[in-house]
Amino acid sequence: MMLCQVAVHWHGGWHHGKPDEAAGFCYLNDCVLVLRQWAHVYDRILYIDLDLHHGDEVQRAFYHTDKVVTYSVHKFETGFYPGTGGLTEIGAGKGLGYTVNVPLLSGADDETLNRVIDETLFDLMDRYKPQAILLQCGVDGVAGDPHQAFNYTPGGLSSVLRKVLSRDLPTLLLGGGGYHIANAARTWTRITADILGVDINNDIPEHSFFCEYGPSFELKISPLTLANKNTDEYIKDVCDNIKKNLNLIR
């Protein structure tokens, strides 16, 4: 019996945990554990990863199966952790074509994110027809994070989640990375409110950690001045490659 259509656990999303050791601040891998459990119930599951870092260990766990498609949008540059998630990593064996990576360069913003999502994710969903979705929503790509790698805003991420939820499939939303604590709280608060259809005040209410939200003391996060290396030509090449590989999905 299904208790709800959408569930949220922002303290989850530990996608780097390995079978036998911790990695990337993840001492276990709840994403893999959930997907393995779901595989007893569903035949076609979609895993979406929006974290700044590639969901390497989720990809590794399901690289050779067609029961789970892993779709990861992340920074992919030389020397950046974990060093996986290139366009050529598309699965193997029965899983050939069922691994989809969207490698982005520094400076990706809301427009970049929503463009690659609009051009690739929904074609994938239409072809694969998943029965359930697990979405890892790390917020270390949000403007102001110490990585200073991407330039997302809460509104940009929320837009993606609302598009995914519009498909009306059983969905579990997990958290992930996010190293500016106040901005992580701001982002997940905004997304939760949008999911629930609740309007919330932009002013941060007074509470025990109020000072962490200065100097603006507002919910809103504005993008920074950060050069976006993802040119139109680069995004087109990435999307064209992904679309070609989607033909492998049956």
mmCIF file of N, CA and C in Angstrom, residues 5 7 20 24 27 31 49 63 84-86 107 147 151 157 160 165 186 234:
data_model
loop_
_atom_site.group_PDB
_atom_site.id
_atom_site.type_symbol
_atom_site.label_atom_id
_atom_site.label_comp_id
_atom_site.label_asym_id
_atom_site.label_seq_id
_atom_site.Cartn_x
_atom_site.Cartn_y
_atom_site.Cartn_z
ATOM 1 N N GLN A 5 2.608 9.886 -2.396
ATOM 2 C CA GLN A 5 3.158 9.941 -3.748
ATOM 3 C C GLN A 5 4.553 10.546 -3.760
ATOM 4 N N ALA A 7 7.813 11.717 -1.157
ATOM 5 C CA ALA A 7 8.433 11.723 0.168
ATOM 6 C C ALA A 7 9.729 12.523 0.109
ATOM 7 N N ASP A 20 32.310 -1.056 0.775
ATOM 8 C CA ASP A 20 33.176 -1.481 1.862
ATOM 9 C C ASP A 20 33.912 -0.352 2.571
ATOM 10 N N GLY A 24 33.870 10.545 0.170
ATOM 11 C CA GLY A 24 33.197 11.810 -0.112
ATOM 12 C C GLY A 24 32.214 12.237 0.955
ATOM 13 N N TYR A 27 29.338 7.828 4.649
ATOM 14 C CA TYR A 27 29.770 6.582 5.267
ATOM 15 C C TYR A 27 28.870 5.411 4.899
ATOM 16 N N CYS A 31 21.198 6.035 -1.230
ATOM 17 C CA CYS A 31 20.609 6.016 -2.575
ATOM 18 C C CYS A 31 20.591 4.588 -3.128
ATOM 19 N N ASP A 49 20.336 12.781 -10.314
ATOM 20 C CA ASP A 49 21.310 13.348 -9.382
ATOM 21 C C ASP A 49 21.657 14.766 -9.834
ATOM 22 N N TYR A 63 25.494 -0.095 -13.095
ATOM 23 C CA TYR A 63 26.097 0.113 -14.416
ATOM 24 C C TYR A 63 25.772 -1.006 -15.398
ATOM 25 N N THR A 84 34.719 11.024 -12.214
ATOM 26 C CA THR A 84 33.916 10.176 -13.101
ATOM 27 C C THR A 84 32.728 10.983 -13.635
ATOM 28 N N GLY A 85 31.992 10.371 -14.557
ATOM 29 C CA GLY A 85 30.778 11.012 -15.061
ATOM 30 C C GLY A 85 30.922 11.665 -16.412
ATOM 31 N N GLY A 86 31.831 11.155 -17.249
ATOM 32 C CA GLY A 86 31.989 11.683 -18.601
ATOM 33 C C GLY A 86 30.934 11.151 -19.550
ATOM 34 N N GLY A 107 30.643 27.337 -13.666
ATOM 35 C CA GLY A 107 29.790 28.490 -13.908
ATOM 36 C C GLY A 107 28.386 28.176 -14.355
ATOM 37 N N HIS A 147 32.552 25.819 -2.774
ATOM 38 C CA HIS A 147 33.169 25.305 -3.998
ATOM 39 C C HIS A 147 33.281 26.384 -5.081
ATOM 40 N N ASN A 151 26.401 28.173 -10.259
ATOM 41 C CA ASN A 151 25.732 29.424 -9.901
ATOM 42 C C ASN A 151 24.220 29.246 -9.867
ATOM 43 N N LEU A 157 16.683 25.188 -9.095
ATOM 44 C CA LEU A 157 16.550 23.792 -8.698
ATOM 45 C C LEU A 157 15.091 23.412 -8.492
ATOM 46 N N VAL A 160 13.301 22.527 -11.685
ATOM 47 C CA VAL A 160 13.561 21.164 -12.159
ATOM 48 C C VAL A 160 12.700 20.169 -11.390
ATOM 49 N N LEU A 165 8.146 16.296 -10.846
ATOM 50 C CA LEU A 165 6.961 15.889 -10.098
ATOM 51 C C LEU A 165 5.685 15.989 -10.934
ATOM 52 N N ARG A 186 18.181 27.400 3.197
ATOM 53 C CA ARG A 186 17.340 28.255 2.356
ATOM 54 C C ARG A 186 16.803 27.482 1.148
ATOM 55 N N TYR A 234 28.984 24.013 -26.546
ATOM 56 C CA TYR A 234 29.308 22.904 -25.645
ATOM 57 C C TYR A 234 28.028 22.184 -25.195
#
